[in-house]
CSV table of C-alpha atoms and ligand atoms in Angstrom, one decimal:
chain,number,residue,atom,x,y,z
A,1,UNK,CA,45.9,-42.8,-55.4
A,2,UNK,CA,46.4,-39.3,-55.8
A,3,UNK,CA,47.2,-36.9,-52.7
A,4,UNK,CA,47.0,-33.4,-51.9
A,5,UNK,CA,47.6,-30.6,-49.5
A,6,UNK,CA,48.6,-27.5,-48.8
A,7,UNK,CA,50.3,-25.1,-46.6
A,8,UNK,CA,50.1,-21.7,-45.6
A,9,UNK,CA,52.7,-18.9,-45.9
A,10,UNK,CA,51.4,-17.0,-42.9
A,11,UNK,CA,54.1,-17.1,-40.8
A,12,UNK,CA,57.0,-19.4,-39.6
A,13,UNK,CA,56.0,-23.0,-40.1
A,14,UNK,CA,56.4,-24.6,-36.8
A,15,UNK,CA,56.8,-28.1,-35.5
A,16,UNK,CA,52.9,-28.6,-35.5
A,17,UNK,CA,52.8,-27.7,-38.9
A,18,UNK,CA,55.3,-30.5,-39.3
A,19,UNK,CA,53.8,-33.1,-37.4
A,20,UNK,CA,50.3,-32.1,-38.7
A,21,UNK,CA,50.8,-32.1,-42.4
A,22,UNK,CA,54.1,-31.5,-43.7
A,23,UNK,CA,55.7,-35.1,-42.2
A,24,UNK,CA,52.2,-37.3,-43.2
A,25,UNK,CA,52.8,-35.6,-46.6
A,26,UNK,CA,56.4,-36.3,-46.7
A,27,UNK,CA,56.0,-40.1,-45.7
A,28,UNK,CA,52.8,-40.3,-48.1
A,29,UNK,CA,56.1,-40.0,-51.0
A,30,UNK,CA,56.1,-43.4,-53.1
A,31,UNK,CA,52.7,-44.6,-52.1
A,32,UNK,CA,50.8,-42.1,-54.7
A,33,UNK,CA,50.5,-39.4,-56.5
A,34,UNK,CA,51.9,-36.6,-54.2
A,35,UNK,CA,50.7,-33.1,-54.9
A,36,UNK,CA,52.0,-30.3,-52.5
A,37,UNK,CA,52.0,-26.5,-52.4
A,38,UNK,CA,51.8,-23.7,-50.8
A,39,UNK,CA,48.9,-21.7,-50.5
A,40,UNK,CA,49.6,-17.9,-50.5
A,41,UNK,CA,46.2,-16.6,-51.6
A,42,UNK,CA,44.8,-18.1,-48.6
A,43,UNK,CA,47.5,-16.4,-46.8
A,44,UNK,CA,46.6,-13.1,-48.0
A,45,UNK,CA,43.6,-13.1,-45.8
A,46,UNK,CA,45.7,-12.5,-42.5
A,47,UNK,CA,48.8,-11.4,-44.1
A,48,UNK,CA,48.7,-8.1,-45.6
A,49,UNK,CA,51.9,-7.0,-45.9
A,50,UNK,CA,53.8,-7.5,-49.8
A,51,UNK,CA,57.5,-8.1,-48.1
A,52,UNK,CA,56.1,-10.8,-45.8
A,53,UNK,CA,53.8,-12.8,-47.9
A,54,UNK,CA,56.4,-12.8,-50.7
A,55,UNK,CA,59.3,-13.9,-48.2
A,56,UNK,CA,57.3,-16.4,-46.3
A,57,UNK,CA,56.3,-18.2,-49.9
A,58,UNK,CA,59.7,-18.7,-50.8
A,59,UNK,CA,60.5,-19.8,-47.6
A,60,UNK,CA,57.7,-22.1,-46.6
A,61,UNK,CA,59.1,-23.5,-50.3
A,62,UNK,CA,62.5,-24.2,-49.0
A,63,UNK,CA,61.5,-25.3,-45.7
A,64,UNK,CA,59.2,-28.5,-47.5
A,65,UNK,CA,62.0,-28.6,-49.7
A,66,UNK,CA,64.7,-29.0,-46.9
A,67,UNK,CA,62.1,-31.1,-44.8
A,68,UNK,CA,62.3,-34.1,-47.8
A,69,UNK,CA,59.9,-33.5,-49.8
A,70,UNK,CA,61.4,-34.4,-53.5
A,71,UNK,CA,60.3,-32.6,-56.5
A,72,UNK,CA,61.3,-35.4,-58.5
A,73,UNK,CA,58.6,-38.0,-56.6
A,74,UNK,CA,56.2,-35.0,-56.2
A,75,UNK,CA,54.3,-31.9,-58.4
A,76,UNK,CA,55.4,-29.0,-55.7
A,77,UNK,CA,54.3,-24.9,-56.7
A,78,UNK,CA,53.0,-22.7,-55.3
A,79,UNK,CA,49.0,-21.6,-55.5
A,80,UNK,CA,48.8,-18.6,-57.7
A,81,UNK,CA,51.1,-19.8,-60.2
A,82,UNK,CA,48.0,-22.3,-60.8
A,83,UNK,CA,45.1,-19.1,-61.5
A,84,UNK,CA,42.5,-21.7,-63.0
A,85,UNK,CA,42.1,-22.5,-58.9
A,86,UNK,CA,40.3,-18.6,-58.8
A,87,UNK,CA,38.1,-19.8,-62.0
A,88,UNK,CA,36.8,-23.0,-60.2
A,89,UNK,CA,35.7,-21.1,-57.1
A,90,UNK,CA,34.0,-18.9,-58.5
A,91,UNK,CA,31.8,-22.3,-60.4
A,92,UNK,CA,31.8,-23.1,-57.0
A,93,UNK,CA,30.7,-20.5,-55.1
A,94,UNK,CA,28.0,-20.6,-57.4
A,95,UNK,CA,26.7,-24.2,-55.8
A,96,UNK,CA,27.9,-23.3,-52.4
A,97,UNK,CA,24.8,-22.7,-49.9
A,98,UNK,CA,25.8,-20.0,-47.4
A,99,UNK,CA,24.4,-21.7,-44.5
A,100,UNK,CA,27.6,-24.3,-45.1
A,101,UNK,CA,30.1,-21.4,-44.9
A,102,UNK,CA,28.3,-19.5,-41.8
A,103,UNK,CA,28.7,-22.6,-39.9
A,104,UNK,CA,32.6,-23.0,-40.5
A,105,UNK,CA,34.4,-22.6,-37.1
A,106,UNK,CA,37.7,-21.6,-38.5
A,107,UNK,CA,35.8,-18.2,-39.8
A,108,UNK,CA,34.4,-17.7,-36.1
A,109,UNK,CA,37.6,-18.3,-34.4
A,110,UNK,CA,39.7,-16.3,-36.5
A,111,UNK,CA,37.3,-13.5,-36.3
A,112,UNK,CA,37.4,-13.8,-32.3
A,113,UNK,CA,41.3,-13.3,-32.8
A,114,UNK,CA,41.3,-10.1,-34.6
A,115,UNK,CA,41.8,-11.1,-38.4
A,116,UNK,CA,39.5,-8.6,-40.5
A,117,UNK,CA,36.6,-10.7,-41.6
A,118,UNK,CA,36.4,-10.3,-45.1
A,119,UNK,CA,34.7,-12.4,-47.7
A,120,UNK,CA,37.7,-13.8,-48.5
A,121,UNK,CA,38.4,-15.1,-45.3
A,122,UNK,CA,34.7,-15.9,-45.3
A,123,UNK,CA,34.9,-17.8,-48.4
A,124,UNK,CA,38.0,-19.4,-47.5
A,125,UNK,CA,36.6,-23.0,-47.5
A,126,UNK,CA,35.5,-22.5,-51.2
A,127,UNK,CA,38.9,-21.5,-52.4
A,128,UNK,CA,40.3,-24.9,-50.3
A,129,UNK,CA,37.6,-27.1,-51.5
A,130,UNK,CA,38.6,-25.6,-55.1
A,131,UNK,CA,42.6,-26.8,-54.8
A,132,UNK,CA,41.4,-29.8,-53.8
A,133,UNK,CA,38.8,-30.7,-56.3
A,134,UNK,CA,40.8,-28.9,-59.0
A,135,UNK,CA,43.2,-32.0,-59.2
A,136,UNK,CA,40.7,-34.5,-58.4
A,137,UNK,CA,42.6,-34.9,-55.2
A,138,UNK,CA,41.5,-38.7,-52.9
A,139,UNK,CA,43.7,-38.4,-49.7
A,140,UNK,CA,44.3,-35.3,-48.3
A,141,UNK,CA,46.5,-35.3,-45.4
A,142,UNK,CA,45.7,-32.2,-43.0
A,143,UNK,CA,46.1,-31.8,-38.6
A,144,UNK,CA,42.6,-32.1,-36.8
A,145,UNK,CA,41.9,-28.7,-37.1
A,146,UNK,CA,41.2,-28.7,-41.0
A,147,UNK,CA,39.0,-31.8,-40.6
A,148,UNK,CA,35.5,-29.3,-41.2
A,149,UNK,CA,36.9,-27.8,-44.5
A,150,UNK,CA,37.4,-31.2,-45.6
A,151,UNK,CA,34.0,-32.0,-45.2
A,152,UNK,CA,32.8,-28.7,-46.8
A,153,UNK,CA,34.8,-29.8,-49.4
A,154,UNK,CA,33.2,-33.0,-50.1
A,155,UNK,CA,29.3,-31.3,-49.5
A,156,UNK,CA,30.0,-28.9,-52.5
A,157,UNK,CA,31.8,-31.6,-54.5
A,158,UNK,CA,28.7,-33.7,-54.0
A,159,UNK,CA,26.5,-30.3,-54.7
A,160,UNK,CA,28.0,-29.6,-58.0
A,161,UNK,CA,27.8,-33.6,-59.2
A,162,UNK,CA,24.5,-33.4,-58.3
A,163,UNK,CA,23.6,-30.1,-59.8
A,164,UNK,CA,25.9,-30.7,-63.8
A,165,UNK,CA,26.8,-34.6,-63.5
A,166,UNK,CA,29.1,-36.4,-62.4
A,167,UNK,CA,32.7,-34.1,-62.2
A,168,UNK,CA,34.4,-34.4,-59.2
A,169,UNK,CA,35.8,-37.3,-56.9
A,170,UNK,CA,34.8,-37.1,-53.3
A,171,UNK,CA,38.0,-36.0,-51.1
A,172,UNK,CA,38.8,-38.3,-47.6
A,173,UNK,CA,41.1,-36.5,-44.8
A,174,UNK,CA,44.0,-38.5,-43.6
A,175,UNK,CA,44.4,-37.4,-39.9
A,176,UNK,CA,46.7,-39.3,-38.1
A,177,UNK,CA,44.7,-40.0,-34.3
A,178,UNK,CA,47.8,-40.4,-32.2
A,179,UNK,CA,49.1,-37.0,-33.0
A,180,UNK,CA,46.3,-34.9,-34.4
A,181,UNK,CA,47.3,-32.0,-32.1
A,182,UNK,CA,50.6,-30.1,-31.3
A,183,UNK,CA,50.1,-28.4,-28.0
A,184,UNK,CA,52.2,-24.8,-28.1
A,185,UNK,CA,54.1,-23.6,-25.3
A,186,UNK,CA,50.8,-22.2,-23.2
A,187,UNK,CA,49.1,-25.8,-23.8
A,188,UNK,CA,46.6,-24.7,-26.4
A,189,UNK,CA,46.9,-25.7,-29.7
A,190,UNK,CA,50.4,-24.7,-31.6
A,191,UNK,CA,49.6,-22.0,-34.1
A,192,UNK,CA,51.3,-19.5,-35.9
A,193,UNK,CA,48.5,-17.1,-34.9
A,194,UNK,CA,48.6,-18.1,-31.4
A,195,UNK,CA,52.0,-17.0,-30.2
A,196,UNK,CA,52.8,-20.3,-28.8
A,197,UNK,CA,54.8,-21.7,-31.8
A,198,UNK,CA,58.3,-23.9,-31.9
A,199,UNK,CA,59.5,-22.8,-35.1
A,200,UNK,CA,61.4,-25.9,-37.1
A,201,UNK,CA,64.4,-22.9,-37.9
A,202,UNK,CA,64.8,-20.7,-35.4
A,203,UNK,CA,68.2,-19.8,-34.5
A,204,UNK,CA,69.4,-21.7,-31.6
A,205,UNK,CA,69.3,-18.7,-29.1
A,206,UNK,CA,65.3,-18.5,-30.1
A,207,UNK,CA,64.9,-22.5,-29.7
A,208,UNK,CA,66.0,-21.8,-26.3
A,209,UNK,CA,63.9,-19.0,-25.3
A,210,UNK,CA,60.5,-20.9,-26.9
A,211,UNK,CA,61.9,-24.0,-25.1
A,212,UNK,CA,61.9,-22.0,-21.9
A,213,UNK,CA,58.7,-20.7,-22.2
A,214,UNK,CA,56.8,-23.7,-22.4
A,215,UNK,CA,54.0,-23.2,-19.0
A,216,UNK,CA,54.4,-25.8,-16.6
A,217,UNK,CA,53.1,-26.0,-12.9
A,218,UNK,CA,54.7,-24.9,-9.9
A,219,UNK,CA,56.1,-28.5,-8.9
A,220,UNK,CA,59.0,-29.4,-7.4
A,221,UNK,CA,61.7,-31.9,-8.3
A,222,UNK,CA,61.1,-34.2,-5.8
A,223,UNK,CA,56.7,-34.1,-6.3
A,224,UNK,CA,55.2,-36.7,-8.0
A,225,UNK,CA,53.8,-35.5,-11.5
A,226,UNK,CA,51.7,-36.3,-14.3
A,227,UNK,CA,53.1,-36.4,-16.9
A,228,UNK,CA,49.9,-36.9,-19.0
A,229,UNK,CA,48.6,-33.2,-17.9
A,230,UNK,CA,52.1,-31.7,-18.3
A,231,UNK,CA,52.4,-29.8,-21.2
A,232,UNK,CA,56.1,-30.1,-21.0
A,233,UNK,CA,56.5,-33.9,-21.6
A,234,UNK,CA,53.6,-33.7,-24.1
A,235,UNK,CA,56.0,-31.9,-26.6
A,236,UNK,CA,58.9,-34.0,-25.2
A,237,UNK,CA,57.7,-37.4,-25.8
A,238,UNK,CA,57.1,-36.1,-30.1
A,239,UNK,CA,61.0,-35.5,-30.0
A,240,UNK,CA,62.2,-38.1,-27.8
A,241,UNK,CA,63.5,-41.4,-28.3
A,242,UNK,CA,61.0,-43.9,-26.9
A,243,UNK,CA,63.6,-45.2,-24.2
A,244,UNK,CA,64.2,-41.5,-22.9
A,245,UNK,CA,60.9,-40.6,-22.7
A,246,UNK,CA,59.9,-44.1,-20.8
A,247,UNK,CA,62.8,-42.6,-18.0
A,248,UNK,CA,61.4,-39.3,-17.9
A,249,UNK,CA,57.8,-40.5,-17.7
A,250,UNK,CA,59.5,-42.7,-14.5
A,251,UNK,CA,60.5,-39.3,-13.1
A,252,UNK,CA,57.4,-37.9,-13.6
A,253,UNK,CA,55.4,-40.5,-11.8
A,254,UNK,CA,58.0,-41.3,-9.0
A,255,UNK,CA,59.2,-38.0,-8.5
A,256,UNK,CA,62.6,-36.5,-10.0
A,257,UNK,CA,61.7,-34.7,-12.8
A,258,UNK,CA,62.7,-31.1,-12.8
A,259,UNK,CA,61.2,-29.0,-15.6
A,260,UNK,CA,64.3,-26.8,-15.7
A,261,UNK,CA,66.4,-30.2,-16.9
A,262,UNK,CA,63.5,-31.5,-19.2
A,263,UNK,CA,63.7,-27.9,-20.9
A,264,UNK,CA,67.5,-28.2,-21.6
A,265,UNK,CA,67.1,-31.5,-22.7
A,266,UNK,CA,64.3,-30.9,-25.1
A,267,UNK,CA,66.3,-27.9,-26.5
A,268,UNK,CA,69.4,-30.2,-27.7
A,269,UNK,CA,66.9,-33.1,-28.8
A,270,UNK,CA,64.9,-30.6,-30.9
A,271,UNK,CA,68.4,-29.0,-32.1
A,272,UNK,CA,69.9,-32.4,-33.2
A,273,UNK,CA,66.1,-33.5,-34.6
A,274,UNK,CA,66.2,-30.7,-37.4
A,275,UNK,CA,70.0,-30.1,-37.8
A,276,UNK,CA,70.0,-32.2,-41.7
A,277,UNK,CA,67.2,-30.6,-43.0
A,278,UNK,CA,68.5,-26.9,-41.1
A,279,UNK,CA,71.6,-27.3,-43.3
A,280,UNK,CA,69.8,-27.9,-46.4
A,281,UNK,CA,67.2,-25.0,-45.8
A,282,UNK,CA,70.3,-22.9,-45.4
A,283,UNK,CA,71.7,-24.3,-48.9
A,284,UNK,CA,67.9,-23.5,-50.8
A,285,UNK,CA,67.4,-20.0,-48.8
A,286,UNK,CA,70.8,-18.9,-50.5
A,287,UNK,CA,69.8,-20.3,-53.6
A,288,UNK,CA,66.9,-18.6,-54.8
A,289,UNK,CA,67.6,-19.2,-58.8
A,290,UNK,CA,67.4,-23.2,-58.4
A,291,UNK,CA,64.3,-22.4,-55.8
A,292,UNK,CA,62.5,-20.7,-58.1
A,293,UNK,CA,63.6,-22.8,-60.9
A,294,UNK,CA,61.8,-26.1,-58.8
A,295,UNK,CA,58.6,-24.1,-58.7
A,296,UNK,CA,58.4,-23.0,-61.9
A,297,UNK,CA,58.8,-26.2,-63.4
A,298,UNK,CA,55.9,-27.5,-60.8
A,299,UNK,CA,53.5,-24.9,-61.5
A,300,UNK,CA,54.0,-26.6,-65.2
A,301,UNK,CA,53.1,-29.6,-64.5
A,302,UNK,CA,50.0,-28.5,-61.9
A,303,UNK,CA,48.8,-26.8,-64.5
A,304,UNK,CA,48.7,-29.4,-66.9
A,305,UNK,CA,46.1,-31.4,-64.7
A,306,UNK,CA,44.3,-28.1,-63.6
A,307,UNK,CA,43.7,-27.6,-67.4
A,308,UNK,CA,41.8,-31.0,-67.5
A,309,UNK,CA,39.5,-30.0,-64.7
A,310,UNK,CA,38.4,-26.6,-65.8
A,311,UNK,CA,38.2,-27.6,-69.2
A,312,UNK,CA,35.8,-30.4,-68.0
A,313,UNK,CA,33.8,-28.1,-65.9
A,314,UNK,CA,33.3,-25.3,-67.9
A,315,UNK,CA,31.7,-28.0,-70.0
A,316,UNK,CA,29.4,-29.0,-67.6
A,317,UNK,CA,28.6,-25.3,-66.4
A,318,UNK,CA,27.5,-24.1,-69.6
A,319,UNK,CA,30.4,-21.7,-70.1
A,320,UNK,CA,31.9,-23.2,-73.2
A,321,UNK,CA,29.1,-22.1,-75.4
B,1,ADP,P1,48.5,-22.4,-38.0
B,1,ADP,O1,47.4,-22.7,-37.1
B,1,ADP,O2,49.8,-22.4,-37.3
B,1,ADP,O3,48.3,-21.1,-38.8
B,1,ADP,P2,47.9,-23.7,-40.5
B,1,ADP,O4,46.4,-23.4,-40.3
B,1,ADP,O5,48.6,-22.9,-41.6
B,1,ADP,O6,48.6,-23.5,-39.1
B,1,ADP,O7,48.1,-25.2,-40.7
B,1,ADP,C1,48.9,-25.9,-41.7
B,1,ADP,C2,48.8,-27.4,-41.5
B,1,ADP,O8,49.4,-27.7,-40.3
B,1,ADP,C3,47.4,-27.9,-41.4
B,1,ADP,O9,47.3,-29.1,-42.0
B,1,ADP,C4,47.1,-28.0,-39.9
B,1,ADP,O10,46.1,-28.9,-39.6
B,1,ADP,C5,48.5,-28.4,-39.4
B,1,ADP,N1,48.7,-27.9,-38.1
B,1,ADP,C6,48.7,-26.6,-37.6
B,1,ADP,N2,48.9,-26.6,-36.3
B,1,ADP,C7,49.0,-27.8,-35.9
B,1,ADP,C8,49.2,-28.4,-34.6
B,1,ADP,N3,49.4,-27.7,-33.5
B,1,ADP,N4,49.2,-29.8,-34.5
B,1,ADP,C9,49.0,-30.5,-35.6
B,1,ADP,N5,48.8,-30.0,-36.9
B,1,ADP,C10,48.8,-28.7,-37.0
B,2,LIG,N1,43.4,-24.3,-45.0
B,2,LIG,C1,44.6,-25.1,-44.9
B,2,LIG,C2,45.3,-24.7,-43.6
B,2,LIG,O1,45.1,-23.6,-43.1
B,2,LIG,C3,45.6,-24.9,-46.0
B,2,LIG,C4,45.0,-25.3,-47.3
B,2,LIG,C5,44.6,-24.6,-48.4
B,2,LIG,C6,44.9,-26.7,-47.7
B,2,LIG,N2,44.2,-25.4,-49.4
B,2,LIG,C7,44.3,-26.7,-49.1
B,2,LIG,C8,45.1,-27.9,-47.1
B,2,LIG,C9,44.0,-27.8,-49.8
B,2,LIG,C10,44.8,-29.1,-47.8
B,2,LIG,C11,44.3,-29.0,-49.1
B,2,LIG,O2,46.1,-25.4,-43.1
């Protein structure tokens, strides 16, 4: 079984992006083909600034890196070091009815939030289905919120089979049900463009001030809650032990539970949750040769694969004449 997926080097990754994607993918080691990178052209449709983009790919790198994922058990690079991905879009595009795009909500909502809309954020979907289909990718482990591209994905595969013959395999998401979505500190979904991340590094003086700010109600100690509708507990019980957070669900629904306590407690638990993988980000970060070195040496082998796909396709196009 071969499996695929990608993140973005927009931002800080935060604990959704680790629940979402990066921990599936992690735990997906052994039982496949893994295939992992990170996906800066994408990125260059909200991020337009050279420091950032090229700071955030090394370090969305290291942070998969120091989260477990082995390069040994795994092909890890990062997206443009693989170009033939732009060359399969574009045979793409080609089969790609508009009508599919214009009814993407990911365009719509990051339009609504201020990001330039641009054909390449327009097109966005394309370029995804393209990483996907460019390694003949079956599982591809993404949160909820990717579940539409996905299925773009397939409708263009099954577009171009149908169009030049049988080229691609069809793509299934693997979204995990009991934790497709990360609430943020305001309740809505954690995202980096949201401002309502809990980043997997911060330092521990900005743990504390996200921890904090997560919104709660105006409850006291003593009032029954619940804990269901509390936003607080909702990011709690990810982190918790299952013993803890059966107690504080007891306070919750008994009365006892002060938010001020929860916070202080989810701080530490968070703290202690990352503090291996924190020490061996810290090791990579300072270490750029050997981090550069790992994605080199991935790119190699992505590309080998990729080579087989576009060499196949431009077949089927026409193109090799
Ligand atoms: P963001 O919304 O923060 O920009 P991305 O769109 O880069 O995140 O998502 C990267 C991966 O992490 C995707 O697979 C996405 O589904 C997953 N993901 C992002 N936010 C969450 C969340 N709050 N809960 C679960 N998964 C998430
Ligand atoms: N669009 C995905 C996101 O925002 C990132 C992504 C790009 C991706 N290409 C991919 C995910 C291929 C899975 C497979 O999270």
């Amino acid at each position: 079984m071969r499996i695929l997926s990608g993140i973005q080097p927009s931002g800080k990754l935060h604990v959704g992006n680790y629940f979402g994607m990066m921990k599936p993918m992690i735990e997906n080691m052994g039982r496949g083909e893994l295939f992992a990178f990170v996906v800066n052209f994408h990125a260059l449709t909200s991020v337009q600034d050279r420091d950032r983009l090229a700071q955030d790919t090394l370090e969305a790198a290291a942070d998969f890196l120091a989260l477990g994922l082995d390069p040994e058990q795994s092909v890890f690079w990062v997206q443009s070091d693989v170009p033939e991905v732009t060359e399969l879009m574009w045979y793409l595009s080609s089969v790609t009815p508009m009508g599919l795009l214009e009814r993407c909500h990911s365009y719509k909502d990051k339009v609504a939030k201020g990001i330039l809309s641009s054909h390449g954020l327009f097109s966005y979907p394309v370029l995804m289905a393209a990483d996907i289909l460019l390694f003949q990718a079956e599982v591809v482990p993404v949160g909820k919120d990717q579940k539409q591209h996905l299925e773009v994905a397939r409708d263009i595969a099954i577009k171009f089979n149908n169009t030049f013959g049988e080229t691609f395999v069809l793509p299934e998401p693997q979204i995990s049900e009991n934790l497709a979505t990360v609430p943020g500190t305001d309740g809505a979904k954690m995202s980096k463009s949201y401002g309502n991340t809990i980043g997997i590094f911060q330092t521990a003086k900005q743990l504390k001030k996200n921890v904090m700010s997560i919104v709660t109600d105006a409850a006291a100690i003593e009032d029954v809650k619940d804990p269901d509708a509390c936003n607080l507990y909702n990011i709690f019980k990810i982190f918790a032990p299952a013993e803890r957070t059966a107690e504080v669900r007891d306070l919750y629904l008994n009365g006892g539970a002060g938010y001020g306590y929860v916070k202080l407690e989810l701080v530490d638990i968070l703290w202690e949750y990352f503090r291996e993988a924190r020490a061996k980000r810290d090791e990579l970060v300072g270490d750029q040769g050997y981090l550069r070195e790992v994605l080199a040496a991935g790119a190699v082998k992505a590309r080998s694969h990729a080579a087989k796909t576009i060499d196949l396709v431009r077949d089927k196009v026409g193109i090799k004449y």
